[in-house]
PDB file of C-alpha atoms in Angstrom:
ATOM      1  CA  ASP A   1       8.754  -9.996 -18.232  1.00 94.00           C
ATOM      2  CA  ILE A   2      10.020 -13.125 -16.623  1.00 96.00           C
ATOM      3  CA  VAL A   3       9.662 -16.089 -19.176  1.00 97.00           C
ATOM      4  CA  MET A   4       8.466 -19.759 -17.408  1.00 97.00           C
ATOM      5  CA  THR A   5       8.278 -21.978 -19.622  1.00 97.00           C
ATOM      6  CA  GLN A   6       6.864 -26.047 -18.338  1.00 97.00           C
ATOM      7  CA  SER A   7       7.517 -29.126 -19.625  1.00 94.00           C
ATOM      8  CA  PRO A   8       6.223 -31.556 -20.282  1.00 96.00           C
ATOM      9  CA  SER A   9       2.535 -30.240 -21.159  1.00 95.00           C
ATOM     10  CA  SER A  10       0.717 -32.963 -20.384  1.00 96.00           C
ATOM     11  CA  LEU A  11       1.691 -36.763 -19.197  1.00 95.00           C
ATOM     12  CA  ALA A  12      -0.097 -39.342 -18.155  1.00 96.00           C
ATOM     13  CA  VAL A  13       0.952 -42.614 -15.497  1.00 94.00           C
ATOM     14  CA  SER A  14       0.104 -45.327 -13.928  1.00 94.00           C
ATOM     15  CA  ALA A  15      -0.046 -45.058 -10.295  1.00 94.00           C
ATOM     16  CA  GLY A  16       2.571 -45.458  -7.932  1.00 95.00           C
ATOM     17  CA  GLU A  17       4.833 -44.027 -10.513  1.00 96.00           C
ATOM     18  CA  THR A  18       7.303 -41.076  -9.974  1.00 96.00           C
ATOM     19  CA  VAL A  19       6.298 -38.070 -12.083  1.00 97.00           C
ATOM     20  CA  THR A  20       8.511 -35.511 -12.964  1.00 97.00           C
ATOM     21  CA  ILE A  21       7.622 -31.307 -14.291  1.00 98.00           C
ATOM     22  CA  ASN A  22       9.847 -29.314 -15.192  1.00 98.00           C
ATOM     23  CA  CYS A  23      10.168 -25.454 -14.538  1.00 98.00           C
ATOM     24  CA  LYS A  24      12.417 -23.190 -16.512  1.00 98.00           C
ATOM     25  CA  SER A  25      12.525 -19.151 -16.126  1.00 98.00           C
ATOM     26  CA  SER A  26      13.833 -16.597 -18.191  1.00 98.00           C
ATOM     27  CA  GLN A  27      16.068 -15.242 -15.183  1.00 97.00           C
ATOM     28  CA  SER A  28      16.736 -16.140 -12.111  1.00 97.00           C
ATOM     29  CA  LEU A  29      14.821 -16.354  -9.467  1.00 97.00           C
ATOM     30  CA  LEU A  30      17.596 -16.930  -6.554  1.00 96.00           C
ATOM     31  CA  SER A  31      17.246 -12.813  -4.264  1.00 94.00           C
ATOM     32  CA  SER A  32      20.712 -12.518  -3.191  1.00 93.00           C
ATOM     33  CA  GLY A  33      20.263 -10.544  -0.722  1.00 90.00           C
ATOM     34  CA  ASN A  34      18.392 -14.170   1.290  1.00 91.00           C
ATOM     35  CA  GLN A  35      20.237 -16.944  -1.489  1.00 94.00           C
ATOM     36  CA  LYS A  36      15.883 -18.079  -1.378  1.00 94.00           C
ATOM     37  CA  ASN A  37      14.299 -19.119  -4.817  1.00 96.00           C
ATOM     38  CA  TYR A  38      10.823 -17.051  -5.310  1.00 96.00           C
ATOM     39  CA  LEU A  39       9.291 -19.523  -7.515  1.00 97.00           C
ATOM     40  CA  ALA A  40       5.242 -21.048  -6.046  1.00 97.00           C
ATOM     41  CA  TRP A  41       3.164 -25.261  -7.338  1.00 98.00           C
ATOM     42  CA  TYR A  42       0.534 -24.497  -7.631  1.00 98.00           C
ATOM     43  CA  GLN A  43      -2.543 -27.597  -8.234  1.00 98.00           C
ATOM     44  CA  GLN A  44      -5.452 -27.453  -9.955  1.00 97.00           C
ATOM     45  CA  LYS A  45      -8.212 -30.293  -9.811  1.00 96.00           C
ATOM     46  CA  PRO A  46     -10.533 -30.422 -12.228  1.00 94.00           C
ATOM     47  CA  GLY A  47     -13.822 -27.686 -11.778  1.00 93.00           C
ATOM     48  CA  GLN A  48     -11.093 -26.196  -8.952  1.00 96.00           C
ATOM     49  CA  SER A  49      -9.443 -23.212  -8.264  1.00 97.00           C
ATOM     50  CA  PRO A  50      -5.673 -23.762  -7.578  1.00 97.00           C
ATOM     51  CA  LYS A  51      -4.080 -24.736  -4.546  1.00 97.00           C
ATOM     52  CA  LEU A  52      -0.574 -23.337  -2.987  1.00 97.00           C
ATOM     53  CA  LEU A  53       1.303 -26.479  -2.758  1.00 97.00           C
ATOM     54  CA  ILE A  54       5.125 -25.894  -3.181  1.00 97.00           C
ATOM     55  CA  TYR A  55       6.560 -22.483  -2.388  1.00 96.00           C
ATOM     56  CA  LEU A  56       9.856 -20.670  -2.044  1.00 96.00           C
ATOM     57  CA  ALA A  57      11.109 -23.037  -4.650  1.00 97.00           C
ATOM     58  CA  SER A  58      10.999 -26.239  -2.161  1.00 97.00           C
ATOM     59  CA  THR A  59       8.631 -25.242   1.100  1.00 96.00           C
ATOM     60  CA  ARG A  60       5.899 -27.417   1.264  1.00 96.00           C
ATOM     61  CA  GLU A  61       2.414 -25.748   2.183  1.00 94.00           C
ATOM     62  CA  SER A  62       0.979 -26.165   5.322  1.00 92.00           C
ATOM     63  CA  GLY A  63      -1.224 -30.084   4.820  1.00 94.00           C
ATOM     64  CA  VAL A  64       0.353 -30.697   1.114  1.00 96.00           C
ATOM     65  CA  PRO A  65       1.401 -35.041   1.162  1.00 96.00           C
ATOM     66  CA  ASP A  66       5.276 -34.988   1.609  1.00 96.00           C
ATOM     67  CA  ARG A  67       5.264 -37.181  -2.477  1.00 97.00           C
ATOM     68  CA  PHE A  68       5.776 -33.258  -3.535  1.00 98.00           C
ATOM     69  CA  ILE A  69       8.294 -33.137  -3.460  1.00 98.00           C
ATOM     70  CA  GLY A  70      10.164 -29.239  -4.965  1.00 98.00           C
ATOM     71  CA  SER A  71      13.706 -28.498  -5.942  1.00 98.00           C
ATOM     72  CA  GLY A  72      16.237 -26.310  -7.866  1.00 98.00           C
ATOM     73  CA  SER A  73      17.691 -22.850  -8.109  1.00 97.00           C
ATOM     74  CA  GLY A  74      18.234 -19.679  -9.957  1.00 97.00           C
ATOM     75  CA  THR A  75      16.394 -20.594 -13.617  1.00 98.00           C
ATOM     76  CA  ASP A  76      15.619 -24.493 -13.334  1.00 98.00           C
ATOM     77  CA  PHE A  77      12.667 -25.283 -11.444  1.00 98.00           C
ATOM     78  CA  THR A  78      11.382 -29.507 -10.607  1.00 98.00           C
ATOM     79  CA  LEU A  79       7.903 -30.530  -9.648  1.00 98.00           C
ATOM     80  CA  THR A  80       8.679 -34.439  -8.613  1.00 98.00           C
ATOM     81  CA  ILE A  81       5.552 -36.092  -7.166  1.00 97.00           C
ATOM     82  CA  SER A  82       6.201 -39.692  -5.981  1.00 95.00           C
ATOM     83  CA  SER A  83       4.513 -42.743  -6.096  1.00 94.00           C
ATOM     84  CA  VAL A  84       1.262 -40.571  -8.046  1.00 96.00           C
ATOM     85  CA  GLN A  85      -2.442 -41.420  -6.751  1.00 95.00           C
ATOM     86  CA  ALA A  86      -5.253 -41.032  -8.820  1.00 94.00           C
ATOM     87  CA  GLU A  87      -6.411 -37.887  -6.212  1.00 95.00           C
ATOM     88  CA  ASP A  88      -3.668 -36.059  -8.171  1.00 96.00           C
ATOM     89  CA  LEU A  89      -4.758 -35.880 -11.785  1.00 96.00           C
ATOM     90  CA  ALA A  90      -4.700 -32.149 -11.705  1.00 96.00           C
ATOM     91  CA  ASP A  91      -2.864 -29.566 -13.887  1.00 96.00           C
ATOM     92  CA  TYR A  92       0.470 -28.565 -11.997  1.00 97.00           C
ATOM     93  CA  TYR A  93       1.666 -24.756 -12.674  1.00 98.00           C
ATOM     94  CA  CYS A  94       4.528 -23.177 -11.271  1.00 98.00           C
ATOM     95  CA  GLN A  95       4.413 -19.213 -10.821  1.00 97.00           C
ATOM     96  CA  GLN A  96       7.977 -16.754 -10.366  1.00 97.00           C
ATOM     97  CA  HIS A  97       7.323 -13.805  -7.794  1.00 94.00           C
ATOM     98  CA  TYR A  98      10.429 -13.089  -8.011  1.00 95.00           C
ATOM     99  CA  SER A  99       9.898  -9.930  -9.667  1.00 94.00           C
ATOM    100  CA  TYR A 100       6.799  -7.768 -10.864  1.00 93.00           C
ATOM    101  CA  PRO A 101       4.848  -8.210 -13.359  1.00 95.00           C
ATOM    102  CA  LEU A 102       4.479 -12.251 -11.834  1.00 96.00           C
ATOM    103  CA  THR A 103       4.430 -15.087 -14.582  1.00 96.00           C
ATOM    104  CA  PHE A 104       2.921 -18.285 -14.888  1.00 97.00           C
ATOM    105  CA  GLY A 105       3.763 -21.323 -16.545  1.00 97.00           C
ATOM    106  CA  SER A 106       1.467 -22.945 -19.228  1.00 95.00           C
ATOM    107  CA  GLY A 107       1.149 -25.628 -17.031  1.00 96.00           C
ATOM    108  CA  THR A 108       1.380 -29.072 -17.206  1.00 97.00           C
ATOM    109  CA  LYS A 109      -1.717 -31.933 -16.823  1.00 96.00           C
ATOM    110  CA  LEU A 110      -1.570 -34.849 -15.064  1.00 97.00           C
ATOM    111  CA  GLU A 111      -3.477 -38.171 -16.043  1.00 95.00           C
ATOM    112  CA  ILE A 112      -3.904 -40.907 -14.765  1.00 90.00           C
ATOM    113  CA  LYS A 113      -3.951 -44.324 -16.237  1.00 88.00           C
TER     114      LYS A 113
ATOM    115  CA  GLU B   1     -11.813 -21.557   8.308  1.00 95.00           C
ATOM    116  CA  VAL B   2     -10.413 -19.306   5.660  1.00 96.00           C
ATOM    117  CA  GLN B   3     -12.751 -18.321   2.633  1.00 98.00           C
ATOM    118  CA  LEU B   4     -12.692 -15.984   0.390  1.00 98.00           C
ATOM    119  CA  VAL B   5     -15.789 -15.546  -2.419  1.00 98.00           C
ATOM    120  CA  GLU B   6     -16.086 -13.966  -5.718  1.00 98.00           C
ATOM    121  CA  SER B   7     -19.349 -12.318  -7.117  1.00 97.00           C
ATOM    122  CA  GLY B   8     -20.162  -9.651 -10.044  1.00 97.00           C
ATOM    123  CA  GLY B   9     -19.404 -11.734 -12.702  1.00 96.00           C
ATOM    124  CA  SER B  10     -21.550 -11.369 -16.466  1.00 95.00           C
ATOM    125  CA  LEU B  11     -21.630 -10.454 -19.969  1.00 97.00           C
ATOM    126  CA  VAL B  12     -20.685  -7.332 -20.853  1.00 97.00           C
ATOM    127  CA  GLN B  13     -19.625  -6.091 -23.998  1.00 97.00           C
ATOM    128  CA  PRO B  14     -16.531  -5.145 -25.241  1.00 97.00           C
ATOM    129  CA  GLY B  15     -15.950  -1.714 -23.779  1.00 97.00           C
ATOM    130  CA  GLY B  16     -18.304  -1.636 -21.284  1.00 97.00           C
ATOM    131  CA  SER B  17     -17.378  -2.032 -17.085  1.00 97.00           C
ATOM    132  CA  LEU B  18     -17.712  -4.409 -14.649  1.00 97.00           C
ATOM    133  CA  LYS B  19     -16.495  -4.482 -10.894  1.00 98.00           C
ATOM    134  CA  LEU B  20     -16.280  -7.368  -9.131  1.00 98.00           C
ATOM    135  CA  SER B  21     -15.610  -8.010  -5.650  1.00 98.00           C
ATOM    136  CA  CYS B  22     -14.190 -11.061  -2.925  1.00 98.00           C
ATOM    137  CA  VAL B  23     -15.227 -10.723   0.734  1.00 98.00           C
ATOM    138  CA  ALA B  24     -12.828 -13.168   2.654  1.00 98.00           C
ATOM    139  CA  SER B  25     -13.887 -14.462   5.811  1.00 98.00           C
ATOM    140  CA  GLY B  26     -12.137 -16.599   8.738  1.00 97.00           C
ATOM    141  CA  TYR B  27      -8.818 -14.465   9.427  1.00 97.00           C
ATOM    142  CA  THR B  28      -8.864  -9.906   9.729  1.00 97.00           C
ATOM    143  CA  PHE B  29      -8.532  -9.212   6.223  1.00 98.00           C
ATOM    144  CA  SER B  30      -7.051  -5.672   6.709  1.00 97.00           C
ATOM    145  CA  ASN B  31      -3.206  -7.598   7.356  1.00 96.00           C
ATOM    146  CA  TYR B  32      -3.352  -9.622   4.222  1.00 97.00           C
ATOM    147  CA  TRP B  33      -2.227  -8.209   1.505  1.00 97.00           C
ATOM    148  CA  MET B  34      -4.757  -9.260  -1.245  1.00 98.00           C
ATOM    149  CA  ASP B  35      -4.298 -10.364  -5.208  1.00 97.00           C
ATOM    150  CA  TRP B  36      -6.658 -10.899  -8.445  1.00 98.00           C
ATOM    151  CA  VAL B  37      -5.372 -13.719 -11.164  1.00 98.00           C
ATOM    152  CA  ARG B  38      -7.539 -14.042 -14.177  1.00 98.00           C
ATOM    153  CA  GLN B  39      -7.594 -17.774 -15.860  1.00 97.00           C
ATOM    154  CA  THR B  40      -8.224 -17.863 -19.825  1.00 92.00           C
ATOM    155  CA  PRO B  41     -10.613 -20.382 -21.524  1.00 78.00           C
ATOM    156  CA  GLY B  42      -7.050 -21.234 -23.318  1.00 74.00           C
ATOM    157  CA  LYS B  43      -6.909 -22.163 -19.180  1.00 73.00           C
ATOM    158  CA  SER B  44      -3.729 -20.073 -18.363  1.00 86.00           C
ATOM    159  CA  LEU B  45      -3.149 -18.122 -15.427  1.00 95.00           C
ATOM    160  CA  GLU B  46      -1.989 -14.590 -15.197  1.00 96.00           C
ATOM    161  CA  TRP B  47      -1.767 -12.963 -12.204  1.00 97.00           C
ATOM    162  CA  ILE B  48      -3.338  -9.033 -12.751  1.00 97.00           C
ATOM    163  CA  GLY B  49      -2.862  -7.325  -9.607  1.00 97.00           C
ATOM    164  CA  GLU B  50      -1.829  -6.380  -5.994  1.00 97.00           C
ATOM    165  CA  ILE B  51      -3.268  -4.360  -3.223  1.00 98.00           C
ATOM    166  CA  ASN B  52      -1.741  -3.988  -0.325  1.00 97.00           C
ATOM    167  CA  THR B  53      -3.202  -3.776   3.908  1.00 97.00           C
ATOM    168  CA  ASP B  54      -4.234  -0.659   3.812  1.00 95.00           C
ATOM    169  CA  GLY B  55      -5.073  -0.244   0.287  1.00 97.00           C
ATOM    170  CA  SER B  56      -2.855   2.763  -0.655  1.00 97.00           C
ATOM    171  CA  LYS B  57      -0.378   0.662  -2.751  1.00 97.00           C
ATOM    172  CA  THR B  58      -1.523  -0.786  -5.766  1.00 97.00           C
ATOM    173  CA  ASN B  59       1.409  -2.673  -8.849  1.00 95.00           C
ATOM    174  CA  TYR B  60      -0.488  -4.179 -12.246  1.00 96.00           C
ATOM    175  CA  ALA B  61       0.141  -6.263 -15.145  1.00 95.00           C
ATOM    176  CA  PRO B  62       0.912  -4.030 -18.054  1.00 94.00           C
ATOM    177  CA  SER B  63      -1.658  -5.821 -20.330  1.00 90.00           C
ATOM    178  CA  ILE B  64      -4.786  -4.257 -18.034  1.00 90.00           C
ATOM    179  CA  LYS B  65      -2.413  -1.097 -16.144  1.00 80.00           C
ATOM    180  CA  ASP B  66      -4.499   1.582 -16.374  1.00 91.00           C
ATOM    181  CA  ARG B  67      -8.453   0.270 -17.389  1.00 97.00           C
ATOM    182  CA  PHE B  68      -8.249  -2.175 -14.055  1.00 97.00           C
ATOM    183  CA  THR B  69      -8.493  -0.581 -10.842  1.00 97.00           C
ATOM    184  CA  ILE B  70      -7.941  -2.145  -7.564  1.00 98.00           C
ATOM    185  CA  SER B  71      -9.459  -1.882  -4.151  1.00 98.00           C
ATOM    186  CA  ARG B  72     -10.285  -2.375  -0.759  1.00 98.00           C
ATOM    187  CA  ASP B  73     -12.151  -2.036   1.725  1.00 98.00           C
ATOM    188  CA  ASN B  74     -11.145  -3.473   5.008  1.00 98.00           C
ATOM    189  CA  ALA B  75     -14.458  -2.820   7.141  1.00 98.00           C
ATOM    190  CA  LYS B  76     -16.168  -4.740   4.920  1.00 98.00           C
ATOM    191  CA  SER B  77     -13.415  -7.866   4.481  1.00 98.00           C
ATOM    192  CA  THR B  78     -14.240  -7.218   0.781  1.00 98.00           C
ATOM    193  CA  LEU B  79     -11.024  -6.537  -2.486  1.00 98.00           C
ATOM    194  CA  TYR B  80     -12.669  -5.258  -4.915  1.00 98.00           C
ATOM    195  CA  LEU B  81     -11.850  -4.943  -8.961  1.00 98.00           C
ATOM    196  CA  GLN B  82     -12.929  -2.294 -11.490  1.00 98.00           C
ATOM    197  CA  MET B  83     -12.682  -2.727 -14.940  1.00 98.00           C
ATOM    198  CA  SER B  84     -12.770  -0.702 -17.448  1.00 97.00           C
ATOM    199  CA  ASN B  85     -12.757  -0.577 -21.051  1.00 96.00           C
ATOM    200  CA  VAL B  86     -13.329  -4.314 -21.492  1.00 97.00           C
ATOM    201  CA  LYS B  87     -12.289  -6.436 -24.125  1.00 95.00           C
ATOM    202  CA  SER B  88     -12.385  -9.905 -25.777  1.00 94.00           C
ATOM    203  CA  ASP B  89      -9.303 -11.088 -24.257  1.00 93.00           C
ATOM    204  CA  ASP B  90     -10.792  -9.986 -21.188  1.00 95.00           C
ATOM    205  CA  THR B  91     -12.409 -12.663 -21.125  1.00 95.00           C
ATOM    206  CA  ALA B  92     -11.834 -14.980 -18.434  1.00 97.00           C
ATOM    207  CA  ILE B  93     -12.299 -16.333 -15.041  1.00 97.00           C
ATOM    208  CA  TYR B  94     -11.359 -14.169 -12.179  1.00 98.00           C
ATOM    209  CA  TYR B  95      -9.754 -15.536  -8.613  1.00 98.00           C
ATOM    210  CA  CYS B  96      -9.482 -12.737  -5.915  1.00 98.00           C
ATOM    211  CA  THR B  97      -5.949 -14.132  -3.615  1.00 98.00           C
ATOM    212  CA  ARG B  98      -4.875 -14.107   0.241  1.00 97.00           C
ATOM    213  CA  ILE B  99      -1.093 -13.539   0.296  1.00 96.00           C
ATOM    214  CA  GLY B 100       0.627 -15.610   2.674  1.00 91.00           C
ATOM    215  CA  TYR B 101       3.448 -13.860   4.639  1.00 84.00           C
ATOM    216  CA  ASN B 102       4.241 -16.906   6.095  1.00 81.00           C
ATOM    217  CA  SER B 103       4.381 -18.824   2.300  1.00 80.00           C
ATOM    218  CA  GLY B 104       6.296 -17.390   0.582  1.00 81.00           C
ATOM    219  CA  TYR B 105       4.644 -14.302  -0.430  1.00 88.00           C
ATOM    220  CA  VAL B 106       2.280 -16.642  -2.304  1.00 92.00           C
ATOM    221  CA  GLY B 107      -1.631 -16.627  -3.061  1.00 94.00           C
ATOM    222  CA  ASP B 108      -2.062 -19.243   0.025  1.00 94.00           C
ATOM    223  CA  TYR B 109      -6.163 -19.284  -0.374  1.00 96.00           C
ATOM    224  CA  TRP B 110      -8.143 -18.699  -3.621  1.00 98.00           C
ATOM    225  CA  GLY B 111     -11.508 -17.941  -3.948  1.00 98.00           C
ATOM    226  CA  GLN B 112     -13.987 -20.380  -6.411  1.00 97.00           C
ATOM    227  CA  GLY B 113     -13.182 -17.584  -8.843  1.00 97.00           C
ATOM    228  CA  VAL B 114     -15.900 -15.558 -11.188  1.00 98.00           C
ATOM    229  CA  MET B 115     -17.111 -15.928 -14.936  1.00 97.00           C
ATOM    230  CA  VAL B 116     -16.614 -13.088 -16.592  1.00 97.00           C
ATOM    231  CA  THR B 117     -17.363 -12.935 -20.221  1.00 97.00           C
ATOM    232  CA  VAL B 118     -16.508  -9.513 -23.414  1.00 96.00           C
ATOM    233  CA  SER B 119     -19.148  -9.972 -25.956  1.00 96.00           C
ATOM    234  CA  SER B 120     -21.095  -8.808 -29.052  1.00 94.00           C
TER     235      SER B 120
END
């Protein structure tokens, strides 16, 4: 199984700051066939189900604000949230969909000071 | 508007069985693969398995293989998760998700989740 390691497990920032969440996979998620990275990011607000933010490592889902930026390739990926807003209070998860079984990171809790 | 509504969650004894349902609306259910994902009380997400559009192909996580079965009824726009020989580790919130082929084949819509508690 591919192990997804997220860091940090939690962080607290003030509104307007920039946040970086890291996700490292135990194997490369880059397909040699199409050069796509099979990595997704989800946001889960308190009391809600997860919501897709980013897929294929860097493509924002429709309707997701452009302050959410996904980057990285191979085994190292980053979710950057620029100018954090109070509504971004949530848990963030990465997921690999490169091979079965699909696996998630352990999550990063974002708190707003 | 795409909606996924799970039902069937309850308290079940270890070794028992339970069947969860997920009714889809707002899109053509038969055109999409569907997944089940669960979230334990410790908050981590775990992929359970998936089913293709006509129900002829499934993939499962090793942790639940041979105990859980995913099926679907396209005429009823309903996805199912049959759980058997349940264990305390199966206690979790269970989500159904639609796999979006325009979003990299990941879960683009999730239900609100249903709670399953395994306890004697």
